[in-house]
mmCIF file of C-alpha atoms in Angstrom:
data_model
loop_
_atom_site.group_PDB
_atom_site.id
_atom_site.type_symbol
_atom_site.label_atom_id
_atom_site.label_comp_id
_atom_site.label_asym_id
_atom_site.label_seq_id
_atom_site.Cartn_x
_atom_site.Cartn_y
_atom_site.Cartn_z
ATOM 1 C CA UNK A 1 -19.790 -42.476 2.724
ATOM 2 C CA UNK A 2 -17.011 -39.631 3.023
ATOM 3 C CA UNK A 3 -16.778 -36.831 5.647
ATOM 4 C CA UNK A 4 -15.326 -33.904 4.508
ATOM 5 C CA UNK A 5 -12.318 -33.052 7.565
ATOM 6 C CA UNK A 6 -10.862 -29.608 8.367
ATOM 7 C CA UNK A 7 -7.309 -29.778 9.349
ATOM 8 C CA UNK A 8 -6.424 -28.930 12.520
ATOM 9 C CA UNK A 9 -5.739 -25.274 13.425
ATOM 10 C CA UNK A 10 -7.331 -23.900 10.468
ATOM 11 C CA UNK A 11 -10.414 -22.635 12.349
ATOM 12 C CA UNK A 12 -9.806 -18.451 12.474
ATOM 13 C CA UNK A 13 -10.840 -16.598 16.055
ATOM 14 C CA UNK A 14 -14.044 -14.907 15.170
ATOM 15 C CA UNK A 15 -15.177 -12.260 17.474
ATOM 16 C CA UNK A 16 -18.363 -11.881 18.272
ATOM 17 C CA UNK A 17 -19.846 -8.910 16.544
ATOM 18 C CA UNK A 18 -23.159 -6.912 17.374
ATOM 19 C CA UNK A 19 -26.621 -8.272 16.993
ATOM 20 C CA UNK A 20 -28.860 -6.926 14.311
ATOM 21 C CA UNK A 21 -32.476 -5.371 15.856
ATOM 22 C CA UNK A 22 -35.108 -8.792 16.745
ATOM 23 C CA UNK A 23 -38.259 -8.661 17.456
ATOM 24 C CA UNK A 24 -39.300 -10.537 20.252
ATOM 25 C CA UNK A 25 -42.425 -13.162 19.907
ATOM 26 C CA UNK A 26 -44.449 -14.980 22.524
ATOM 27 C CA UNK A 27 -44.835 -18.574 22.099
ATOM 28 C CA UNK A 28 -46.959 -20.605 24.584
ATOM 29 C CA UNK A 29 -45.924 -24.636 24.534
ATOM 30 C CA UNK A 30 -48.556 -26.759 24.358
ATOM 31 C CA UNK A 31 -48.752 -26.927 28.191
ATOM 32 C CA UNK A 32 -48.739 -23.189 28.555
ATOM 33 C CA UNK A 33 -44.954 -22.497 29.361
ATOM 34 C CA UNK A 34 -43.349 -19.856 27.838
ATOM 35 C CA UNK A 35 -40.699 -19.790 25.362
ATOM 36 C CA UNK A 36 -38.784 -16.884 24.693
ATOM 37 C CA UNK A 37 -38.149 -16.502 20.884
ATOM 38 C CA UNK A 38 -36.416 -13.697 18.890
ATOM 39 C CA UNK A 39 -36.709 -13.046 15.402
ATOM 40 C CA UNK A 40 -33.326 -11.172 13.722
ATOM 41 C CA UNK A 41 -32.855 -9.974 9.985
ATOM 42 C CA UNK A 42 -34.931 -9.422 6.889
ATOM 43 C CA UNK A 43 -38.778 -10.239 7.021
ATOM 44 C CA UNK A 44 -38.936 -11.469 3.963
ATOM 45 C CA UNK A 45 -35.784 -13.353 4.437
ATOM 46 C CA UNK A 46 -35.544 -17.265 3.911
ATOM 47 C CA UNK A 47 -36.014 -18.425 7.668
ATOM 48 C CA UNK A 48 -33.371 -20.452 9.270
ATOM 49 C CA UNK A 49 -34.449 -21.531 12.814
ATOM 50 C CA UNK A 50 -31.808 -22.576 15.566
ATOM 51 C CA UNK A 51 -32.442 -24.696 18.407
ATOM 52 C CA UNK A 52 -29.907 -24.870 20.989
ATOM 53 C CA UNK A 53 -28.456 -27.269 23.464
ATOM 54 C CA UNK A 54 -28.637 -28.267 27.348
ATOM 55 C CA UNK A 55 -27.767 -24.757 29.619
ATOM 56 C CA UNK A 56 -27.340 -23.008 26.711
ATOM 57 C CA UNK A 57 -29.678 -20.035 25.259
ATOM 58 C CA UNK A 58 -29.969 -18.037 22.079
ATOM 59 C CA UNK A 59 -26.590 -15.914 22.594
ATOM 60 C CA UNK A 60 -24.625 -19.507 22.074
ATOM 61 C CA UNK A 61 -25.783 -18.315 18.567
ATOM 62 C CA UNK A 62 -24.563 -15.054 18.608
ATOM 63 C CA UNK A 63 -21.930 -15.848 15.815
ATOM 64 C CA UNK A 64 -24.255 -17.366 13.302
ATOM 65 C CA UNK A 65 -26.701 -14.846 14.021
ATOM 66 C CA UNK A 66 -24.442 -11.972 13.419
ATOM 67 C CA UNK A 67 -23.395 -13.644 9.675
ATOM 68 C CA UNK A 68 -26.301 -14.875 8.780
ATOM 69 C CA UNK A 69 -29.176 -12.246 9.225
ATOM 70 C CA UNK A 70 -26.854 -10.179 6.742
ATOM 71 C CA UNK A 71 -29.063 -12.864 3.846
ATOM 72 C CA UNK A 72 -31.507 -14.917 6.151
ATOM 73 C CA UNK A 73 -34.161 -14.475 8.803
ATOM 74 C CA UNK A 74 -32.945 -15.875 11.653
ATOM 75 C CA UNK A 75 -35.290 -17.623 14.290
ATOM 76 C CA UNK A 76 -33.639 -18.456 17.861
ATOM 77 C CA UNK A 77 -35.919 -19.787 20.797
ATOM 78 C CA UNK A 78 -34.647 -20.615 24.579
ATOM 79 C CA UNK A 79 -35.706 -24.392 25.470
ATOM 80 C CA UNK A 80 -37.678 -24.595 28.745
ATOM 81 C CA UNK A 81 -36.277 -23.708 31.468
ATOM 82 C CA UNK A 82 -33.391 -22.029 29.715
ATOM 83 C CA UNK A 83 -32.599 -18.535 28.815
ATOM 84 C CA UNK A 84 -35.449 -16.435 29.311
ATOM 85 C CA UNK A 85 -37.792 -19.215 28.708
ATOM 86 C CA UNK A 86 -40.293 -19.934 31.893
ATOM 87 C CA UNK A 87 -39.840 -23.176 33.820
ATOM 88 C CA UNK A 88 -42.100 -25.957 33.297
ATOM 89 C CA UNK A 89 -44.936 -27.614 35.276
ATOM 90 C CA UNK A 90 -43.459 -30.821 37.715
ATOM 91 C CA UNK A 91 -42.568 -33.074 35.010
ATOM 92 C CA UNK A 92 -42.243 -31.207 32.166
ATOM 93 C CA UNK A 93 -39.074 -32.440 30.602
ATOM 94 C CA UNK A 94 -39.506 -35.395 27.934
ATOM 95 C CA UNK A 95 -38.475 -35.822 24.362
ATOM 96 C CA UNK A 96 -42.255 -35.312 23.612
ATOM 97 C CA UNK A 97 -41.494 -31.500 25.336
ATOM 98 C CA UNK A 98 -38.765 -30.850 23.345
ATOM 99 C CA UNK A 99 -40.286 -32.161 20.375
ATOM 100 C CA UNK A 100 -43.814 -30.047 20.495
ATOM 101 C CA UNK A 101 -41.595 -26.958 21.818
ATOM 102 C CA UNK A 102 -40.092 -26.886 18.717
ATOM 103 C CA UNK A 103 -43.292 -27.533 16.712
ATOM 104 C CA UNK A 104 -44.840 -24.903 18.299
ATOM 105 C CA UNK A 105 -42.315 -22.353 17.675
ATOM 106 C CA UNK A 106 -42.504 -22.989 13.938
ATOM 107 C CA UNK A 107 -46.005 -22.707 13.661
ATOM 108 C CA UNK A 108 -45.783 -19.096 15.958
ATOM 109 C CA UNK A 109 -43.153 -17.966 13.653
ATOM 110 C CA UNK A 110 -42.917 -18.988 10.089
ATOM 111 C CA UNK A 111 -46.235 -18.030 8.003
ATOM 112 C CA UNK A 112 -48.740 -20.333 6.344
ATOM 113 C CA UNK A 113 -47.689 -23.008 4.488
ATOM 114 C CA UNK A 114 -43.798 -21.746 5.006
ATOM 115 C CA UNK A 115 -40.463 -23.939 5.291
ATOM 116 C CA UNK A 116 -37.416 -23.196 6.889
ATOM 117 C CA UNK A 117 -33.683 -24.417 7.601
ATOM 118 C CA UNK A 118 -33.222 -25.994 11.010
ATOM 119 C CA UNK A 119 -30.523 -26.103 12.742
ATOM 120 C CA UNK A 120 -29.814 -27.690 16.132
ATOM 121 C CA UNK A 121 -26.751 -28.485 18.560
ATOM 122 C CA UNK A 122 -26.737 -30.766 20.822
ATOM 123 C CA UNK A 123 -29.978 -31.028 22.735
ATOM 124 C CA UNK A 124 -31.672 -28.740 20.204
ATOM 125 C CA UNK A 125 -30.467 -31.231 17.600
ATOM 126 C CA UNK A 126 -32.358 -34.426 19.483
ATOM 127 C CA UNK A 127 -35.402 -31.901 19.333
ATOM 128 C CA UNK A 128 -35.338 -31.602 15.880
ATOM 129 C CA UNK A 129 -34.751 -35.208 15.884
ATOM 130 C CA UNK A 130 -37.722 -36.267 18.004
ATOM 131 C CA UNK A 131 -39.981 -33.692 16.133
ATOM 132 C CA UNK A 132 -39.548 -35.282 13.038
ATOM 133 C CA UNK A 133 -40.305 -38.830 14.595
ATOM 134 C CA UNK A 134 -43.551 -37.390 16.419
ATOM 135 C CA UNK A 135 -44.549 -34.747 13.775
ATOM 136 C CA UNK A 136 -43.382 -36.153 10.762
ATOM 137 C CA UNK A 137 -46.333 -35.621 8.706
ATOM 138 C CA UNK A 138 -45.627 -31.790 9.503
ATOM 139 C CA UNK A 139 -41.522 -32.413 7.971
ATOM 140 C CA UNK A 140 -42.031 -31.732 4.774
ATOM 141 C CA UNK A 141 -44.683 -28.724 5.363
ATOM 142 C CA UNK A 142 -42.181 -26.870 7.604
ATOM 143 C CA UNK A 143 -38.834 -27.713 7.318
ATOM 144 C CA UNK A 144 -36.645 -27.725 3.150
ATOM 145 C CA UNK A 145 -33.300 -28.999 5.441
ATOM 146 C CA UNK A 146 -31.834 -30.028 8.841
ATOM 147 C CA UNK A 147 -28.472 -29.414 10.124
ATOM 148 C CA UNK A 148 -27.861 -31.860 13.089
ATOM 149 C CA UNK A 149 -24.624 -30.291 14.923
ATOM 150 C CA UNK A 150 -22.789 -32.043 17.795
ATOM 151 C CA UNK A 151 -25.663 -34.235 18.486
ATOM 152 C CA UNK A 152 -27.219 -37.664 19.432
ATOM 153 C CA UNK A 153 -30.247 -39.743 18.662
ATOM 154 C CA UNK A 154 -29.285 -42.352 21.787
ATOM 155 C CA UNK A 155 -26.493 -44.199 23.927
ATOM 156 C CA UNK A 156 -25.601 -40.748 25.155
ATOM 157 C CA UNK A 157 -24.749 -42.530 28.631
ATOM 158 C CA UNK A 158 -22.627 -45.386 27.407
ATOM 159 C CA UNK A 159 -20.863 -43.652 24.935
ATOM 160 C CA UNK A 160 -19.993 -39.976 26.094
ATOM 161 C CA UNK A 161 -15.868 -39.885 27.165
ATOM 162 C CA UNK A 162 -15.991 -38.986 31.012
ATOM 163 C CA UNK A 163 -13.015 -41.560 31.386
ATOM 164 C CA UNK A 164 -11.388 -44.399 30.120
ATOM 165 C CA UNK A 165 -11.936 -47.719 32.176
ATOM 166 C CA UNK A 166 -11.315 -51.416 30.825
ATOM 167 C CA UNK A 167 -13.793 -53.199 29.807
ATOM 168 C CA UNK A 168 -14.962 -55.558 32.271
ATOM 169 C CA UNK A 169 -15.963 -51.839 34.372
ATOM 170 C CA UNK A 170 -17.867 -50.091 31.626
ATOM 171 C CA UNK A 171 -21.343 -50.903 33.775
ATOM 172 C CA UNK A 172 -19.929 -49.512 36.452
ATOM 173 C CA UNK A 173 -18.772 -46.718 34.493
ATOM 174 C CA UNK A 174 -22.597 -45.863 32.682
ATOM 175 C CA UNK A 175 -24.004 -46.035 35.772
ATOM 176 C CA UNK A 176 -21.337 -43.390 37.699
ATOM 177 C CA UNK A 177 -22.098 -41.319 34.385
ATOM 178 C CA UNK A 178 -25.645 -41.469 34.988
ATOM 179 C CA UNK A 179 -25.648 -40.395 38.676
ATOM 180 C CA UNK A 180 -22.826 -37.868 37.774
ATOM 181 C CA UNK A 181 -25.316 -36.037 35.023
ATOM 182 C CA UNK A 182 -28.061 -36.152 37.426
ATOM 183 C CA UNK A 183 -26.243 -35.038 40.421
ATOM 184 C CA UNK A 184 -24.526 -32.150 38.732
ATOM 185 C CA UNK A 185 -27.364 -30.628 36.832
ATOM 186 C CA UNK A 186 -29.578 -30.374 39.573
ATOM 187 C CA UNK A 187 -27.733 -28.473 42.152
ATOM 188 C CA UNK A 188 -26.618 -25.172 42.833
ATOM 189 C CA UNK A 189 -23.230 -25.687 43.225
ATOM 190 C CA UNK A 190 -21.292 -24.089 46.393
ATOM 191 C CA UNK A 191 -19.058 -21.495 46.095
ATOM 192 C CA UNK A 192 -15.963 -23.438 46.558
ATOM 193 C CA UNK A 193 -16.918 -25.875 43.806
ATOM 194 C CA UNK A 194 -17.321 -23.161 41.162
ATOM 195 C CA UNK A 195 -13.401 -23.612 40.407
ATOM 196 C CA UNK A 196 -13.237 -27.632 39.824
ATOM 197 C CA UNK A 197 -16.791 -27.687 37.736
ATOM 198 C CA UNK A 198 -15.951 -24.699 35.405
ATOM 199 C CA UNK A 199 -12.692 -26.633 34.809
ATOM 200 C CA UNK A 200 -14.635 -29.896 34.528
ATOM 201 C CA UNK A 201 -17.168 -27.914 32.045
ATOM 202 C CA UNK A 202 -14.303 -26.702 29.941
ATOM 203 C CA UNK A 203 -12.926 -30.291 29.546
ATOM 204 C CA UNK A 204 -16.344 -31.845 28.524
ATOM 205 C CA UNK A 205 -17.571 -29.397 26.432
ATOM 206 C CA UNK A 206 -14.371 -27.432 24.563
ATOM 207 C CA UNK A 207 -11.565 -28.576 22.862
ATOM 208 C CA UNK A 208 -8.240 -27.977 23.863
ATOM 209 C CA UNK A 209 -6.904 -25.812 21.335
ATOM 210 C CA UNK A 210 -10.032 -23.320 22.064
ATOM 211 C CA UNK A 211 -10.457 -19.966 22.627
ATOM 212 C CA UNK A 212 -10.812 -19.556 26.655
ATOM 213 C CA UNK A 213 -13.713 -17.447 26.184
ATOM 214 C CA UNK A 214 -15.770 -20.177 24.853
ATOM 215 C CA UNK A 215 -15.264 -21.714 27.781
ATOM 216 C CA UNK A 216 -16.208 -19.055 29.679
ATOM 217 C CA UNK A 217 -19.383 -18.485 27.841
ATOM 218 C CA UNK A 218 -20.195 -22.082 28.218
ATOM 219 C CA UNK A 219 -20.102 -22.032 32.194
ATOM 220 C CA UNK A 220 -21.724 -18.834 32.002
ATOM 221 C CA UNK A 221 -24.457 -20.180 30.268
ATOM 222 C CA UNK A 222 -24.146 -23.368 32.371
ATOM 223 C CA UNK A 223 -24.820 -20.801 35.880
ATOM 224 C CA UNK A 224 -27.242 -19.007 34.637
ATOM 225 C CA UNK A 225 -29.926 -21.868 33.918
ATOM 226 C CA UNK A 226 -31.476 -22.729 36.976
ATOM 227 C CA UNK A 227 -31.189 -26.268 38.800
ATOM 228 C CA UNK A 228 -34.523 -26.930 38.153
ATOM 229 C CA UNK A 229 -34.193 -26.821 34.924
ATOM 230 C CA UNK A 230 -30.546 -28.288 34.568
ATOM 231 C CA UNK A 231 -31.256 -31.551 36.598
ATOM 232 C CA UNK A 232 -35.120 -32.453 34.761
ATOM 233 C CA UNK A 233 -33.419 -31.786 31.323
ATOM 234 C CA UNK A 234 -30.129 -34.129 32.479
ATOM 235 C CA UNK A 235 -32.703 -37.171 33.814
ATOM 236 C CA UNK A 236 -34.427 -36.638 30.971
ATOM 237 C CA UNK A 237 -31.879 -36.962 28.736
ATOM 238 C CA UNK A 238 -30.370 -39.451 30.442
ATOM 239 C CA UNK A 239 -33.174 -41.995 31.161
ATOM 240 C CA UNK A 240 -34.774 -41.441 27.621
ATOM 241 C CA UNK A 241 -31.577 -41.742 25.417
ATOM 242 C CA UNK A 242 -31.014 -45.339 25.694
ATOM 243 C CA UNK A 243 -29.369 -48.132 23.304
ATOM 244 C CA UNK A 244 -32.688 -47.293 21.374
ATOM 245 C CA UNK A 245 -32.019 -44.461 18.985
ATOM 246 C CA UNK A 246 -34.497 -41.788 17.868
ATOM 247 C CA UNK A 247 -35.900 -43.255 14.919
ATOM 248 C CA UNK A 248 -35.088 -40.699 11.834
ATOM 249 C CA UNK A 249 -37.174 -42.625 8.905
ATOM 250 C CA UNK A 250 -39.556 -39.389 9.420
ATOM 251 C CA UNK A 251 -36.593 -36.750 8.631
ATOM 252 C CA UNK A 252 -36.947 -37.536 4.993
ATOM 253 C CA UNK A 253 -35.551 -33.615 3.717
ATOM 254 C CA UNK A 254 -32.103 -33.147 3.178
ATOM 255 C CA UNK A 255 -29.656 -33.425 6.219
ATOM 256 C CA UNK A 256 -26.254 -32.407 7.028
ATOM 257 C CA UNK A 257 -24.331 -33.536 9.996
ATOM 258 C CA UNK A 258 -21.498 -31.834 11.889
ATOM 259 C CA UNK A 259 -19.695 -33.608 14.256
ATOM 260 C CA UNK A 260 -16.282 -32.600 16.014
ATOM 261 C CA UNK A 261 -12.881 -35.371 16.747
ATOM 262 C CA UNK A 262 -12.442 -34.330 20.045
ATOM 263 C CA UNK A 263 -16.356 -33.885 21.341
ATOM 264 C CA UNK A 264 -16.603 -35.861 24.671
ATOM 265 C CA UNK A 265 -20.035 -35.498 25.413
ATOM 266 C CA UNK A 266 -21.232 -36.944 21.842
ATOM 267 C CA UNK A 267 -18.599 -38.149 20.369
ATOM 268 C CA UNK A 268 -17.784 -38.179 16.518
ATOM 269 C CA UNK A 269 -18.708 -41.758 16.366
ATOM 270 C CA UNK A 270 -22.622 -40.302 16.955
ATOM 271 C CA UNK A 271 -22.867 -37.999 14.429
ATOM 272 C CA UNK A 272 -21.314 -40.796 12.016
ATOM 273 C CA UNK A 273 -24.174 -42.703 13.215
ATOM 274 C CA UNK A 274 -26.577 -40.335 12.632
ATOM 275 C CA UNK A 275 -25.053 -40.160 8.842
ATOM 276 C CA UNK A 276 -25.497 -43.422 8.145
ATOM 277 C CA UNK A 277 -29.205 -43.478 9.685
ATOM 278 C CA UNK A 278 -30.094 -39.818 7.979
ATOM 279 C CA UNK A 279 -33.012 -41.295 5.088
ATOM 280 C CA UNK A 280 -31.994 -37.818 2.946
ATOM 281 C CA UNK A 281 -27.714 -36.964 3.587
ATOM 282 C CA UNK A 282 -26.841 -33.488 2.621
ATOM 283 C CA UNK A 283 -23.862 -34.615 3.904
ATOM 284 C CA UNK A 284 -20.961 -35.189 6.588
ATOM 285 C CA UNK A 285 -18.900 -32.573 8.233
ATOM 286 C CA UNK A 286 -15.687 -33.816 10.727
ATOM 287 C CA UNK A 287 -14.090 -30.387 12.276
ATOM 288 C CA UNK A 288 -11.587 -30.462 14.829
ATOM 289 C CA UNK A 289 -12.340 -29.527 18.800
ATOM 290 C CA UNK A 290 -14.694 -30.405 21.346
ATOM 291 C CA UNK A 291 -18.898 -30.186 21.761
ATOM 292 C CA UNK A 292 -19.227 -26.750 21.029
ATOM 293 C CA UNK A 293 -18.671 -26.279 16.918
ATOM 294 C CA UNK A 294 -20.279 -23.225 16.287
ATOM 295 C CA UNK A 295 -18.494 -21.321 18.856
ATOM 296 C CA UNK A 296 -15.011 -23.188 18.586
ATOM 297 C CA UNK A 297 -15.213 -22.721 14.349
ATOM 298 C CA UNK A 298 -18.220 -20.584 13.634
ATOM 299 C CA UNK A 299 -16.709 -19.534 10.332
ATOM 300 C CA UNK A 300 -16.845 -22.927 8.895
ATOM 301 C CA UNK A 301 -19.919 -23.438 10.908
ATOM 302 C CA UNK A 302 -21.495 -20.447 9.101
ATOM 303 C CA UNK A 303 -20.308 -21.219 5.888
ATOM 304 C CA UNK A 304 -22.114 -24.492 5.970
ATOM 305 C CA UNK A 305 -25.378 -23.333 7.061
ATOM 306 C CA UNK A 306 -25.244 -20.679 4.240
ATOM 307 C CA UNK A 307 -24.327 -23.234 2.125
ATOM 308 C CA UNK A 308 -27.271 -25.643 3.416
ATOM 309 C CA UNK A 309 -29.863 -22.977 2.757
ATOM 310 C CA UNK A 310 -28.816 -21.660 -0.400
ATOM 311 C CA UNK A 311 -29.454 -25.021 -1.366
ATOM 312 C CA UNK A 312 -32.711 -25.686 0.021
ATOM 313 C CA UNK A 313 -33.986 -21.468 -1.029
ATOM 314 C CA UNK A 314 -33.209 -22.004 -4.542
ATOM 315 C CA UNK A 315 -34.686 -25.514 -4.582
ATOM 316 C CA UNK A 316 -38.290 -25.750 -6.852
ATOM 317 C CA UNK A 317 -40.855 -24.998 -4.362
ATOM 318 C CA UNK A 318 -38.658 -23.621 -1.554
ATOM 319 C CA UNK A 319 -39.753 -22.311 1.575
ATOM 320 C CA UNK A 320 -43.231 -22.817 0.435
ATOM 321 C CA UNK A 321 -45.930 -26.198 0.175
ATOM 322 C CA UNK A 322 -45.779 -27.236 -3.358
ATOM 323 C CA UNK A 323 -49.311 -26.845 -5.097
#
């Protein structure tokens, strides 16, 4: 299997430009929370639905919204807890959350017997993920293609780069990583800590060579989602994301993966994974930089998810159930 690899540097600063008009719908989750979800470009467009990732919310999108609405209809929901999304009941953070979330966005938002492009980074790429373990008989009725983006199905502990220690202290290591997630998603940090974690955000989830705004945006982002929600999504995420990967037999349409060579939190060596698991490969992306791919090179992000549904809208039967 190849990856197709951008060289280094060749990513151009794109600017964020102004959001088209969205109409606003009102999901309910299957345990009544609320899930903010906008709807941008055409009606009759060919839906593409993103799904973002932890303490992020729709405006992580704001670049592939902006490019693509000028063809598609763009769907973008905040996870639980997130965004403008309301905060679950006690306990309401599980793979089997994210995983009906999702489901019941689609079925709000696309019409009868309708498929769509889905997209998802990071945590809102384990959502599409576990959807199309727990729903798969729905994967074919909704979905013509996935685009997994700076993502895991498991071992997001052992393998994500906080620090390099030899061997004989990697236990020791997992298990500081595993406190470390839980500790510093559930607090409100104080004031005088703002400094060290935005710097600590920045390393984790950006790549060097990025533009400092992105990191801003990411810590931003990061602030704005309330403890609540940051520490039940981190144990989640955590405790559930194990050795054991999400099993993908059920993600049988086609699949492309983007991964990035300097991504600490899941690492390139996932979304090769992930390649080699995917039943249906649309194929293998490698771009330079850290976690954050769409906002670090959201021109060849763009271009790939334009590219991924063209494909899948001019495919026989597209965007509807065949007869």
């Amino acid at each position: 299997m190849s990856a197709r690899r951008l060289p280094w540097g060749s990513s151009p600063r794109v600017r964020s430009a102004a959001l088209p008009p969205s109409s606003t719908v009102n999901v309910r989750a299957a345990d009544g929370t609320f899930l903010h979800t906008r709807v941008f470009g055409p009606q009759d467009g060919y839906p593409i639905v993103l799904s973002h990732g932890f303490t992020c919310a729709i405006r992580v999108w704001d670049y592939q919204i902006a490019d693509l609405t000028a063809d598609y209809r763009v769907i973008a929901f905040d996870h639980r807890g997130h965004g403008r999304s309301g905060l679950p009941p006690r306990g309401g953070y599980s793979l089997s959350h994210l995983a009906s979330d999702l489901d019941a966005v689609l079925e709000a938002t696309l019409r009868p017997g309708e498929r769509a492009v889905l997209a998802g980074h990071s945590m809102g790429g384990i959502a599409i993920a576990a959807w199309s373990d727990r729903y798969r008989h729905k994967v074919a009725h909704r979905a013509d293609a996935v685009a997994l983006i700076n993502t895991t199905t498991g071992d997001l502990v052992r393998k994500m780069k906080l620090a390099p220690v030899p061997p004989p202290f990697a236990a020791a290591r997992v298990l500081a990583a595993r406190q470390l997630i839980a500790a510093f998603g559930g607090v409100r940090p104080p004031s005088v800590m703002r400094g060290p974690i935005r710097e600590f955000i920045a390393m984790m989830a950006v790549g060097t060579d990025a533009d400092p705004a992105v990191a801003a945006l990411i810590y931003d982002l990061f602030a704005a989602t309330s403890p609540a929600a940051r520490g039940g999504c981190a144990k989640m995420l955590a405790d559930t994301l194990g050795r054991r990967h999400i099993n993908l037999t059920g993600l049988t349409v086609p699949t492309l993966v983007i991964g990035s060579e300097r991504d600490r939190l899941t690492p390139i060596s996932q979304s090769r994974r992930i390649a080699r698991a995917a039943p249906n490969l649309a194929g293998l992306v490698e771009l330079p930089g850290g976690h954050c791919a769409m906002l670090e090179h959201p021109a060849e992000v763009n271009r790939q998810l334009r590219a991924l549904a063209g494909a899948a809208a001019k495919a026989p039967g597209a965007g509807r159930i065949s007869s």
